[in-house]
XYZ file of C-alpha atoms in Angstrom:
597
model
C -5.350 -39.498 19.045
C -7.759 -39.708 15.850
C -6.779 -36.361 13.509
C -8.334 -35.466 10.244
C -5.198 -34.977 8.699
C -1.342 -35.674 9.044
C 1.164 -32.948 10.226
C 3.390 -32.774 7.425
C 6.636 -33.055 7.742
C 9.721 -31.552 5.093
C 12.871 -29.276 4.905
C 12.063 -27.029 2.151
C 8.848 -24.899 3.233
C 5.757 -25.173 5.128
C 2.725 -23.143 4.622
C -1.024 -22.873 6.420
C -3.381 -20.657 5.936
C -7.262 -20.565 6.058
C -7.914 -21.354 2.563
C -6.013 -23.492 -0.077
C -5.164 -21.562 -2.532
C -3.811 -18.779 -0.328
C -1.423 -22.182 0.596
C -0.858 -22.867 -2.717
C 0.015 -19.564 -3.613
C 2.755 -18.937 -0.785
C 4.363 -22.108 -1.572
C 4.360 -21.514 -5.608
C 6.669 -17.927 -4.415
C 8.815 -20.287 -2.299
C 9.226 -23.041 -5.380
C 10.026 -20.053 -7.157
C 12.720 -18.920 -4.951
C 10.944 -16.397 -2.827
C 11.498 -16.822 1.264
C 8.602 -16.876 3.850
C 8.514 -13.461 3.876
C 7.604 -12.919 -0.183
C 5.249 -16.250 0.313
C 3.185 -14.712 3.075
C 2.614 -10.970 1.251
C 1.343 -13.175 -1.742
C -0.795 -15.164 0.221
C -2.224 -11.814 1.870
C -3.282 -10.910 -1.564
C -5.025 -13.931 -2.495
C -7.239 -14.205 0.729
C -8.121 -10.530 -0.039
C -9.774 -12.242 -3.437
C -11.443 -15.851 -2.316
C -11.909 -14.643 1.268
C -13.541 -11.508 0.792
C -16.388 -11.974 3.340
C -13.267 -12.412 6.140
C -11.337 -10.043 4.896
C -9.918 -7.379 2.085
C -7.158 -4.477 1.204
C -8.908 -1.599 3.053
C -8.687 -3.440 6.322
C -6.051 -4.182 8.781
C -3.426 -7.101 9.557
C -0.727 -7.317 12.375
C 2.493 -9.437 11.518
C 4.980 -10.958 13.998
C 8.120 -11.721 11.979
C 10.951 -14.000 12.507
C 14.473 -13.219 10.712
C 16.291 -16.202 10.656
C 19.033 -15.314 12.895
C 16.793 -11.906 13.961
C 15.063 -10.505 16.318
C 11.171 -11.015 16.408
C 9.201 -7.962 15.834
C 5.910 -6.865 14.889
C 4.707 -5.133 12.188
C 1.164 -3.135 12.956
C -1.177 -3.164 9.976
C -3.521 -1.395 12.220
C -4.479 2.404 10.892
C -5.503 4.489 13.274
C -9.153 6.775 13.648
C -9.403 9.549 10.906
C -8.714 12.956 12.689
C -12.067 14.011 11.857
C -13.458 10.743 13.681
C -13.896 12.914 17.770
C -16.319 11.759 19.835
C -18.194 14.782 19.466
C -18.822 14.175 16.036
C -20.116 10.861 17.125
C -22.185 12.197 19.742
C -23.586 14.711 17.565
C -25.284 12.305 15.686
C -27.118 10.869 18.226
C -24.568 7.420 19.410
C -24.202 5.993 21.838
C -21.891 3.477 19.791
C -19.479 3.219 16.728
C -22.188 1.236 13.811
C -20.678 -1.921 12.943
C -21.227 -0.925 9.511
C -20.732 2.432 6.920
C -18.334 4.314 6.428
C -18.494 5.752 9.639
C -16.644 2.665 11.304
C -14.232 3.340 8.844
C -10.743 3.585 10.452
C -7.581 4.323 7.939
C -6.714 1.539 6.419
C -3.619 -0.001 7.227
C -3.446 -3.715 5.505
C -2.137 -2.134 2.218
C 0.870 -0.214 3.732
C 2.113 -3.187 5.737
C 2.177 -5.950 3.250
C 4.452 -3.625 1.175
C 6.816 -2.887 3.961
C 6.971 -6.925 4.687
C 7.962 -7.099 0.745
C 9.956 -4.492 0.847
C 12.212 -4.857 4.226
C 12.159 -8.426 4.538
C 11.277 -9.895 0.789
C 13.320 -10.595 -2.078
C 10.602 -10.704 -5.269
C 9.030 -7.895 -7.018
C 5.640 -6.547 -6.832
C 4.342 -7.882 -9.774
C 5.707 -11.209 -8.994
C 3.849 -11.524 -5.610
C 0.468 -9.989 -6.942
C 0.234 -12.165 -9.959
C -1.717 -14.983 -8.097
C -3.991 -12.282 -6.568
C -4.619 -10.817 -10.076
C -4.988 -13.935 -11.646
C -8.163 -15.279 -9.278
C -9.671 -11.653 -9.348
C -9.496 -11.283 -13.116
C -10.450 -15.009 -14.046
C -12.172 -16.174 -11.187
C -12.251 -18.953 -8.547
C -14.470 -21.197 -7.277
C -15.797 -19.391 -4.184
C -16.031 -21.680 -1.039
C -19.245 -21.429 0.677
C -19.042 -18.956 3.444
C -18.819 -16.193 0.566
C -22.887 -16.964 -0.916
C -24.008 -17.541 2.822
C -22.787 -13.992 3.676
C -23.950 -12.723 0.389
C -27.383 -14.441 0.681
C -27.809 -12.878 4.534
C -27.486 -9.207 3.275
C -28.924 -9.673 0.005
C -31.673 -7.133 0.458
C -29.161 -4.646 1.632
C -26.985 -4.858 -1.297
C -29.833 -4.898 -3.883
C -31.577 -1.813 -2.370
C -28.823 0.338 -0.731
C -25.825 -0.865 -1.479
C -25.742 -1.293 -4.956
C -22.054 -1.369 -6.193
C -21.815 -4.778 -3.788
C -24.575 -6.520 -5.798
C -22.671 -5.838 -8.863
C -19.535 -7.583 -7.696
C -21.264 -10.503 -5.505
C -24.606 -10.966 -7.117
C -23.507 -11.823 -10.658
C -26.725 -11.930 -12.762
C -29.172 -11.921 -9.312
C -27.806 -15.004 -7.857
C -25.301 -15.363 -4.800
C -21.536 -17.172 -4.872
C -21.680 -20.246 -5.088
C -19.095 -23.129 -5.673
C -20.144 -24.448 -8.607
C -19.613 -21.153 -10.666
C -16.432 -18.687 -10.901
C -16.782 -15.792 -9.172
C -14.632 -12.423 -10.782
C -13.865 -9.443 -9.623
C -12.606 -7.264 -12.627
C -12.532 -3.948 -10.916
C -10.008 -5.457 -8.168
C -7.626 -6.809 -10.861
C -8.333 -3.436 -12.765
C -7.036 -1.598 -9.273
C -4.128 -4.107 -8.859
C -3.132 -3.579 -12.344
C -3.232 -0.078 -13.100
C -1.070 -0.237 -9.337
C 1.198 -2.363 -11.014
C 2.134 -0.155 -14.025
C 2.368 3.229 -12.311
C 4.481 1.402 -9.947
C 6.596 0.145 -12.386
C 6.735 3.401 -14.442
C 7.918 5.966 -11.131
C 10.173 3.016 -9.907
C 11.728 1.466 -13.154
C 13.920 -1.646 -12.402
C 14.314 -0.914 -8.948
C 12.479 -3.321 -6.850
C 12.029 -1.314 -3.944
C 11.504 1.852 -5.604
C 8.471 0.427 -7.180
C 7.344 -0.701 -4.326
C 7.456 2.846 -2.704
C 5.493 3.595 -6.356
C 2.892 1.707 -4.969
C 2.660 3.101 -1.320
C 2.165 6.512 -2.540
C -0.387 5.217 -5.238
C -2.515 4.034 -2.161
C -1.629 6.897 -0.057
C -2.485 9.596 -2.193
C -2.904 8.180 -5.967
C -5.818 7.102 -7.775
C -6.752 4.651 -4.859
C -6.643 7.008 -2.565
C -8.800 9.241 -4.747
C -11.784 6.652 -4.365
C -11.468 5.787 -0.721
C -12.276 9.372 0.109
C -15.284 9.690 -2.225
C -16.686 6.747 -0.930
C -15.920 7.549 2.373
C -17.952 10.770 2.003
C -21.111 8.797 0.523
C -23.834 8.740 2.745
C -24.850 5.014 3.396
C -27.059 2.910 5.493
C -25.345 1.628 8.312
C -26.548 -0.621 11.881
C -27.523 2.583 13.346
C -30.598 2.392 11.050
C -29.527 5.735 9.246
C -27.004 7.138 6.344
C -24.450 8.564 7.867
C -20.845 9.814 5.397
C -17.658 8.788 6.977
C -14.619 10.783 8.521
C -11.525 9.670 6.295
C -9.800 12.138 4.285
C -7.218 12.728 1.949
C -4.716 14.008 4.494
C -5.488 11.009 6.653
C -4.518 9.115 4.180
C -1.649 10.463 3.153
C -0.019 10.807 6.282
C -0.508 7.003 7.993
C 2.501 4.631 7.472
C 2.915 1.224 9.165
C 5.652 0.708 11.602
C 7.472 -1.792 13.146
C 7.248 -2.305 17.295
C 9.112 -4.793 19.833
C 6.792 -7.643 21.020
C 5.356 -8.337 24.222
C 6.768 -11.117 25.455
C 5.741 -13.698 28.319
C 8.327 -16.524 29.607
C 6.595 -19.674 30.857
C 7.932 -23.298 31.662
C 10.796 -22.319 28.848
C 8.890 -21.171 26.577
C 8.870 -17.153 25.053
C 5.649 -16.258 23.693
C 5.338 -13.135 21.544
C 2.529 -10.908 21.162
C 1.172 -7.463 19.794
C 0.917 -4.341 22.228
C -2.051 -3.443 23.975
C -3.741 -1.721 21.178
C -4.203 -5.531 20.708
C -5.665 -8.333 22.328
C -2.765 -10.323 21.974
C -1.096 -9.761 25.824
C -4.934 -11.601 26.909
C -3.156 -14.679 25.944
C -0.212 -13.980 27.670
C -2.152 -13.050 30.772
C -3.971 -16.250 30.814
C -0.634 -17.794 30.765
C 0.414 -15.961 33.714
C -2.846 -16.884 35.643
C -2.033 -20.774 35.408
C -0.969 -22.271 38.371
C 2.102 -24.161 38.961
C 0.560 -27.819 38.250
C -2.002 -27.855 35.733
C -5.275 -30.408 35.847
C -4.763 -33.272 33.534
C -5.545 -32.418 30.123
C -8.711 -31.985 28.729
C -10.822 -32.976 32.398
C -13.802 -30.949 33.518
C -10.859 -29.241 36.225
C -8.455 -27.594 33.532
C -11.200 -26.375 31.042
C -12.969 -24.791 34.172
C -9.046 -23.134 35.042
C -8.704 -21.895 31.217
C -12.080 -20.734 30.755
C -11.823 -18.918 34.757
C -8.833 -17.463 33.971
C -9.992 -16.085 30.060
C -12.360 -14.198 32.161
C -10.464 -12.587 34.519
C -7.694 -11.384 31.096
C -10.657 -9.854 29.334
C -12.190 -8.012 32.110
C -8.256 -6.550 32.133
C -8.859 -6.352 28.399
C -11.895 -4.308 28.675
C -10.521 -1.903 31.619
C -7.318 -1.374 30.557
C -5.936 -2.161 26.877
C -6.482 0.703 24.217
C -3.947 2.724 22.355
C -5.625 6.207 24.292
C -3.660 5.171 27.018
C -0.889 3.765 28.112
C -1.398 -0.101 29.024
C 0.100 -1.105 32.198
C 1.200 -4.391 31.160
C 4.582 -4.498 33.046
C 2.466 -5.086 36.034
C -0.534 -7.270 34.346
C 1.868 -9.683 33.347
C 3.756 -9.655 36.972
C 4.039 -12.182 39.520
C 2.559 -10.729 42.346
C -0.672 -8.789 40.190
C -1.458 -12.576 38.534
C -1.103 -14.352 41.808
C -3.565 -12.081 44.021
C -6.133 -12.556 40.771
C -5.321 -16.639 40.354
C -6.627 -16.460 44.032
C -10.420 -15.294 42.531
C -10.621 -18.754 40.418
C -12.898 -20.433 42.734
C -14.780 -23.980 42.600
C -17.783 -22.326 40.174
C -18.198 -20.362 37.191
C -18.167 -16.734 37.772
C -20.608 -14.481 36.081
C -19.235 -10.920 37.176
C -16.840 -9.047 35.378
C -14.100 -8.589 37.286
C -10.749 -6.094 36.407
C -7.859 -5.871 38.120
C -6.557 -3.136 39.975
C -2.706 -2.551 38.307
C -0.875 -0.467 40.417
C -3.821 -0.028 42.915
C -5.346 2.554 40.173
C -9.379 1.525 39.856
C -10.492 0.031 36.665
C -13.486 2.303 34.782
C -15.217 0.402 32.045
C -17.423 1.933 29.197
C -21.291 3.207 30.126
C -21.955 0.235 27.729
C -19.395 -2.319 29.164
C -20.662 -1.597 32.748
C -24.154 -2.107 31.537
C -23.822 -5.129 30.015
C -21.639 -6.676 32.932
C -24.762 -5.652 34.973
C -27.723 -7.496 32.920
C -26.276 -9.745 30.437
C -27.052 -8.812 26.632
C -28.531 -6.104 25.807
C -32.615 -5.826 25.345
C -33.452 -5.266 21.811
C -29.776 -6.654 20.236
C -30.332 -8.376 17.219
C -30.777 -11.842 17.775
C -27.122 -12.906 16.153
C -25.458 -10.649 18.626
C -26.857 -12.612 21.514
C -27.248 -15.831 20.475
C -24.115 -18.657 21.316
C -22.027 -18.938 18.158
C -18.488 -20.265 17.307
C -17.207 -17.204 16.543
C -17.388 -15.102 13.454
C -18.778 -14.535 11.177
C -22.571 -13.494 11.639
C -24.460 -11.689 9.850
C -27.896 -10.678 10.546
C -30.871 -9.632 8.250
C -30.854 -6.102 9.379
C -27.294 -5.931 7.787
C -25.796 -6.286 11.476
C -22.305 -8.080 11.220
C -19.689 -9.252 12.810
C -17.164 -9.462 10.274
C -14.498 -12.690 10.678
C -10.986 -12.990 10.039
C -8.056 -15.031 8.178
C -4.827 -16.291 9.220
C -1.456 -17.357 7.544
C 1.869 -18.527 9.003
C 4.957 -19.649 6.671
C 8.369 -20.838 7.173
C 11.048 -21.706 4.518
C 14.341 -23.378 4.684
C 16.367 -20.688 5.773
C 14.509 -20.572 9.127
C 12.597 -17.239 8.367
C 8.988 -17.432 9.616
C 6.392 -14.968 10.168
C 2.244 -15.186 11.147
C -0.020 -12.604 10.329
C -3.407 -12.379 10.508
C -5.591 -10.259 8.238
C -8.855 -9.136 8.406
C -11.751 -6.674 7.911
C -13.050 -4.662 5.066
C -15.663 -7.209 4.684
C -17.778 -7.456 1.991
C -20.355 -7.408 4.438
C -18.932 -4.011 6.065
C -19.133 -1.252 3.745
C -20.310 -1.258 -0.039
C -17.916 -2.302 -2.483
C -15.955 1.086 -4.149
C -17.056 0.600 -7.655
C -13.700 2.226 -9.189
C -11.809 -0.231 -6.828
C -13.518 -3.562 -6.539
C -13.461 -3.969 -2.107
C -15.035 -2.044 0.427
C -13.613 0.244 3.502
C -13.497 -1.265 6.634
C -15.189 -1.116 9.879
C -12.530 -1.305 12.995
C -13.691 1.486 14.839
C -16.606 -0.204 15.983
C -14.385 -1.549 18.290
C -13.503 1.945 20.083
C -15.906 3.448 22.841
C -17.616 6.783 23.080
C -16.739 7.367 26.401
C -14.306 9.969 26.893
C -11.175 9.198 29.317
C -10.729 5.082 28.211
C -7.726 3.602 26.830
C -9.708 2.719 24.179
C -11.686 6.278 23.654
C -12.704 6.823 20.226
C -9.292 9.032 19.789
C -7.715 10.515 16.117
C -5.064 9.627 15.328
C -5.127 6.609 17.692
C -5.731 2.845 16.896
C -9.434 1.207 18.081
C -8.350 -1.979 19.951
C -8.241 -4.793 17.890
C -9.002 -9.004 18.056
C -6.296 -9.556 15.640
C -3.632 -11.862 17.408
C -1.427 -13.845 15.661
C 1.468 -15.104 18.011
C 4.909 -16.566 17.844
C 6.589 -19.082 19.945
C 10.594 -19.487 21.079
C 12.293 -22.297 22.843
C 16.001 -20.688 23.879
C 15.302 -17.495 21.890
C 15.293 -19.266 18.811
C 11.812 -18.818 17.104
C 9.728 -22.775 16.526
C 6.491 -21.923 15.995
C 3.850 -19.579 14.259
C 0.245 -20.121 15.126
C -2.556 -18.178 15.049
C -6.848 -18.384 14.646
C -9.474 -16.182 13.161
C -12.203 -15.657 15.442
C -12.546 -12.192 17.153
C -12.716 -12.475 20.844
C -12.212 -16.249 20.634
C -8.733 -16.041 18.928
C -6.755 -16.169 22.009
C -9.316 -18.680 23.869
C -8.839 -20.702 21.481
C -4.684 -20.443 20.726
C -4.481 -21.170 24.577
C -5.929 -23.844 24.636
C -3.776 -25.288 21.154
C -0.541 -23.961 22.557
C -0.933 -25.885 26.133
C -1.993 -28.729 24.075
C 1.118 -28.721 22.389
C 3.355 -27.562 25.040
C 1.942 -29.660 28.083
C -0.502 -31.849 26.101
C 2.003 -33.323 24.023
C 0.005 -33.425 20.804
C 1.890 -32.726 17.461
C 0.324 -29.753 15.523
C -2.577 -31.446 13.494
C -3.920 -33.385 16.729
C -3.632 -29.951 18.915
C -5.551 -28.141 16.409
C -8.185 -30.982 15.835
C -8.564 -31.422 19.930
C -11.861 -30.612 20.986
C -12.582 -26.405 21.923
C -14.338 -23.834 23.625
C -14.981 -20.557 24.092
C -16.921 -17.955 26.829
C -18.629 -14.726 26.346
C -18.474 -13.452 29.977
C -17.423 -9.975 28.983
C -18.881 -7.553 26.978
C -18.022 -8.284 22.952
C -15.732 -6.251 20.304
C -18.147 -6.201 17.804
C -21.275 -4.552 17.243
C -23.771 -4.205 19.371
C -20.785 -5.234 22.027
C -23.022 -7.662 24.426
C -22.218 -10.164 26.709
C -23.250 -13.872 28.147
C -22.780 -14.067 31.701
C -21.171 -17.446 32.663
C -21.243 -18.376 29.070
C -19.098 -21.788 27.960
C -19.851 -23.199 24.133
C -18.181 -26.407 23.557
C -18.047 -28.791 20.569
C -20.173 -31.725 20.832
C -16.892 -33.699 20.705
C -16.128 -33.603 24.045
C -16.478 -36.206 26.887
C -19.726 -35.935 28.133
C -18.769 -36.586 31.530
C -16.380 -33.707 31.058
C -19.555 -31.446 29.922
C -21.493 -32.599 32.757
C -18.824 -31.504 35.080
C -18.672 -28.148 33.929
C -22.784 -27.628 34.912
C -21.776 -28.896 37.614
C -19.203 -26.069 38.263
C -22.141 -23.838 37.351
C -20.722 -22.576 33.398
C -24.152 -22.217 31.749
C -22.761 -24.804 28.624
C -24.130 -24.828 25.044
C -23.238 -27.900 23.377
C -22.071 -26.997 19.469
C -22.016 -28.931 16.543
C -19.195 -31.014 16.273
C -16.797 -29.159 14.944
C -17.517 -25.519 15.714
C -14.636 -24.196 17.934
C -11.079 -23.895 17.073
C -9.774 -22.393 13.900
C -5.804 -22.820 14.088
C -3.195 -22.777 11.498
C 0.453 -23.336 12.501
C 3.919 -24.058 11.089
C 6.945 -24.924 13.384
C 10.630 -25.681 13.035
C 12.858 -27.975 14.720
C 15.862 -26.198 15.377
C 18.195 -29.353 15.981
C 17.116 -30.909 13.245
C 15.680 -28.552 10.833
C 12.470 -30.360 10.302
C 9.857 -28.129 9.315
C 5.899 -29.238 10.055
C 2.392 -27.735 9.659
C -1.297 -28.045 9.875
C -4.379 -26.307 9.609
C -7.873 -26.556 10.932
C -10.429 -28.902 9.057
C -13.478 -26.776 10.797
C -15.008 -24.997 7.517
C -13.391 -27.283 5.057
C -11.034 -24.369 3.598
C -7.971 -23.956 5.838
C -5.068 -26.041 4.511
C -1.687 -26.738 5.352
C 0.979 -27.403 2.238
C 4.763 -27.974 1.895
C 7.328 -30.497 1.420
């Protein structure tokens, strides 16, 4: 099979990430010494600076983490909702749902607190060795791909007349990002510096003790200082008014990341490992469990119609019964029996319905705004962006509505440590930029209901489900393989279909992430304003035709994308007979790249 680029191949370190100097970055640590672990929290930081528009330090990342010789576990970047953040608060301001922007949306943040406790537990270099790249591009710039002045240029109005502090940072001089010039961020470097030194002043030589400097300096320093006023500035948001946000000081202080034990899923010898339920990672673990015995040949009109059948059925679970309100009864959504009765509902045609489960015979209850949706499609009056067919995120419409996209990273180095993580919001598009800081707050709670009673109830102290999904594969409980997408509610479409390619398609990495994809919105979105396309199926104009025209024929309403559209993996994996290490990353974008010798 034709692939834009080779797998590489080596024994010393592979890196991929969704832009090249976040690669570049991770494997300068590992030249230097530093294991996958010190590589990745580097990388973090530099996709904070030249990915801004996907994501930034006041949003969230989850981390599965491989040991060499360990067990897998995750590490959940996810903070939870503010404790003054009650759905009578909401309520009392008149919505219906969570704006997708302002500092309203504004869970606590949670990316800061877990990079340092990957660096800390699992690392072996210092603070100021792993934030020097990160520094570096913030203080004297980098050549901003693309995607950064596009997202700029769509809320350009908004920045210039409301959200002014944003237009200082990413309108240098009136004009847009744009390749061909450096863009700088001197308040970020300021903030990372200033970190730096009081770090190194309350923690001396002590490597971890400065890095505990630097949690409390987020948690209650002079960062934490400036979230709060921001938080409590009234600002234009998608609801069409100002509205001040619900984080404190106390909330701040008090949220830590933690460490949790994967889900896991076993299938054809294979152990996949996934985030809880306050994630959408088990979704891809359900769809796993909905395959039949015998797959369809690869690729034919009969195994997309399976994947895509079976996607739908795992979100409409997704949407009934994952939250972190609740407990999530995935013992019994990932069972034999539960997954057989609902393989039985994949029929010859495209379904249009949403359709939960029934776990434990208990009766599913969706969301006002879920159940509406299911019932007629998108809903009238949503911004054009939010119901058009797209490949994902991110888009941003003129009115300031966004849906705010994502990054990814996976590393491995030559002790057989490896670790994916995948981090995202705080969007330059999501909340204006904290002038004493240099990034904005993030917007995750759009992603909670304001229905009382859901696992995923707008609850404080309680986690809004998230998209974020990054996965980790084992062959004999020894970890090969880190993959993982940005995307929102296509992450785990889209993994599926990369991991089958590699585990029953018998691609190598590069071809399995190059392979045609697809995705459906047949259940209501995450995002702001959270609609939904009944019988939905966008594919890239790459794929057989005759493959397309069985589909319609199946009855999936299909939107034929541009040619490359769908599909936005990175992955490293390890041999462990043999030691080789390998990696690619997605040419869709033209800024994910794979590095390592």
């Amino acid at each position: 099979m034709f692939t834009t680029r080779p797998t590489l191949r080596g024994t010393f370190g592979m890196v991929s990430s969704t832009h090249w100097l976040a690669s570049q970055s991770a494997m300068a640590v590992l030249e230097d010494g530093g294991n996958a672990f010190d590589a990745a929290v580097a990388a973090g930081f530099v996709l904070h600076v030249v990915e801004p528009h996907l994501n930034g330090p006041a949003g969230e990342v989850p981390v599965l983490l491989a040991p060499a010789g360990g067990e897998v576990r995750v590490l959940c970047g996810q903070g939870p909702a503010p404790a003054g953040a009650t759905l009578a608060h909401y309520r009392s301001l008149g919505l219906d749902l969570v704006p997708g922007t302002g500092p309203l949306a504004a869970a606590v943040p949670g990316a800061f607190d877990a990079w340092m406790l990957l660096l800390r537990d699992h690392g072996t270099r210092t603070l100021t060795q792993v934030l020097r790249y990160a520094v570096e591009y913030a203080e004297r710039g980098h050549p901003p791909v693309e995607g950064v002045g596009r997202t700029v240029t769509t809320v350009r109005a908004l920045f210039e007349n409301e959200w002014t502090s944003s237009a200082e940072v990413y309108l240098p001089d009136g004009e847009p990002p744009h390749p061909g010039r450096l863009l700088r961020n001197p308040a970020l470097a300021r903030t990372w510096r200033r970190l730096l030194a009081e770090a190194t002043a309350a923690g001396g030589d002590d490597r971890v003790a400065q890095i505990e400097a630097a949690r409390r300096v987020w948690r209650t320093g002079f960062i934490a200082e400036a979230l709060v006023r921001q938080a409590a500035r009234p600002t234009l948001d998608t609801s069409g008014a100002h509205h001040a946000g619900t984080l404190t000081a106390a909330d701040l202080a008090a949220h830590e990341a933690g460490y949790e034990e994967p889900v896991t899923y076993d299938w054809n010898g294979w152990t996949l490992c996934k985030a809880g339920g306050w994630s959408q990672g088990p979704v891809f673990l359900q769809q796993l469990a909905l395959l039949p015995e015998r797959l369809p040949p690869y690729g034919s009109a009969d195994y997309v119609h399976l994947l895509v059948e079976g996607c739908k059925l795992a979100m409409a679970d997704r949407e009934a019964w994952y939250g972190d309100a609740a407990p999530v009864p995935l013992d019994t959504l990932l069972s034999g029996p539960y997954n057989a009765a609902r393989r039985a509902l994949v029929g010859e045609t495209a379904s249009y319905a949403l359709r939960p489960g029934s776990p434990g015979g208990r009766a599913p209850r969706l969301s006002a705004h879920a159940a509406a949706v299911a019932a007629g499609g998108a809903l009238p009056g949503a911004p054009a962006a939010a119901r058009a067919a797209g490949a994902g995120e991110p888009t941003v419409a003129q009115d300031g509505t966004t849906r705010g996209d994502t990054c990814h990273l996976d590393v491995v180095d030559r002790w057989g440590n490896m670790v994916a993580a995948t981090p995202s919001g705080g969007w330059l598009q999501s909340n204006p930029v904290v002038p004493e800081l240099g990034f904005p707050l993030g917007t995750r709670l759009q992603m909670a209901w304001l229905d009382p009673g859901l696992p995923n109830s707008l609850t404080p102290g309680r986690r809004p489900r998230t998209t974020l999904t990054p996965s980790l594969a084992l062959r004999d409980g020894v970890p090969v393989m880190a993959f993982g997408s940005p995307g929102g509610d296509q992450q785990d479409q889209w993994q599926l279909h990369f991991f089958l390619a590699v585990a029953r398609g018998g691609l190598d990495l590069q071809a399995a992430i190059d392979a045609p994809n697809w995705h459906t919105e047949g259940f209501p979105g995450s995002f702001h304003p959270r609609g939904m396309r009944p019988g939905s199926l966008t594919v890239e104009q790459r794929m057989d035709p005759e493959v397309v025209a069985g589909l319609r024929r199946r009855g999936h309403d299909v939107t034929v994308g541009g040619p490359w559209t769908e599909g936005r993996l990175c992955a490293v994996a390890r041999d462990p007979r043999t030691g080789i290490l390998s990696a690619a990353a997605n040419p869709r974008g033209m800024q994910g790249y794979a590095v390592g010798r």
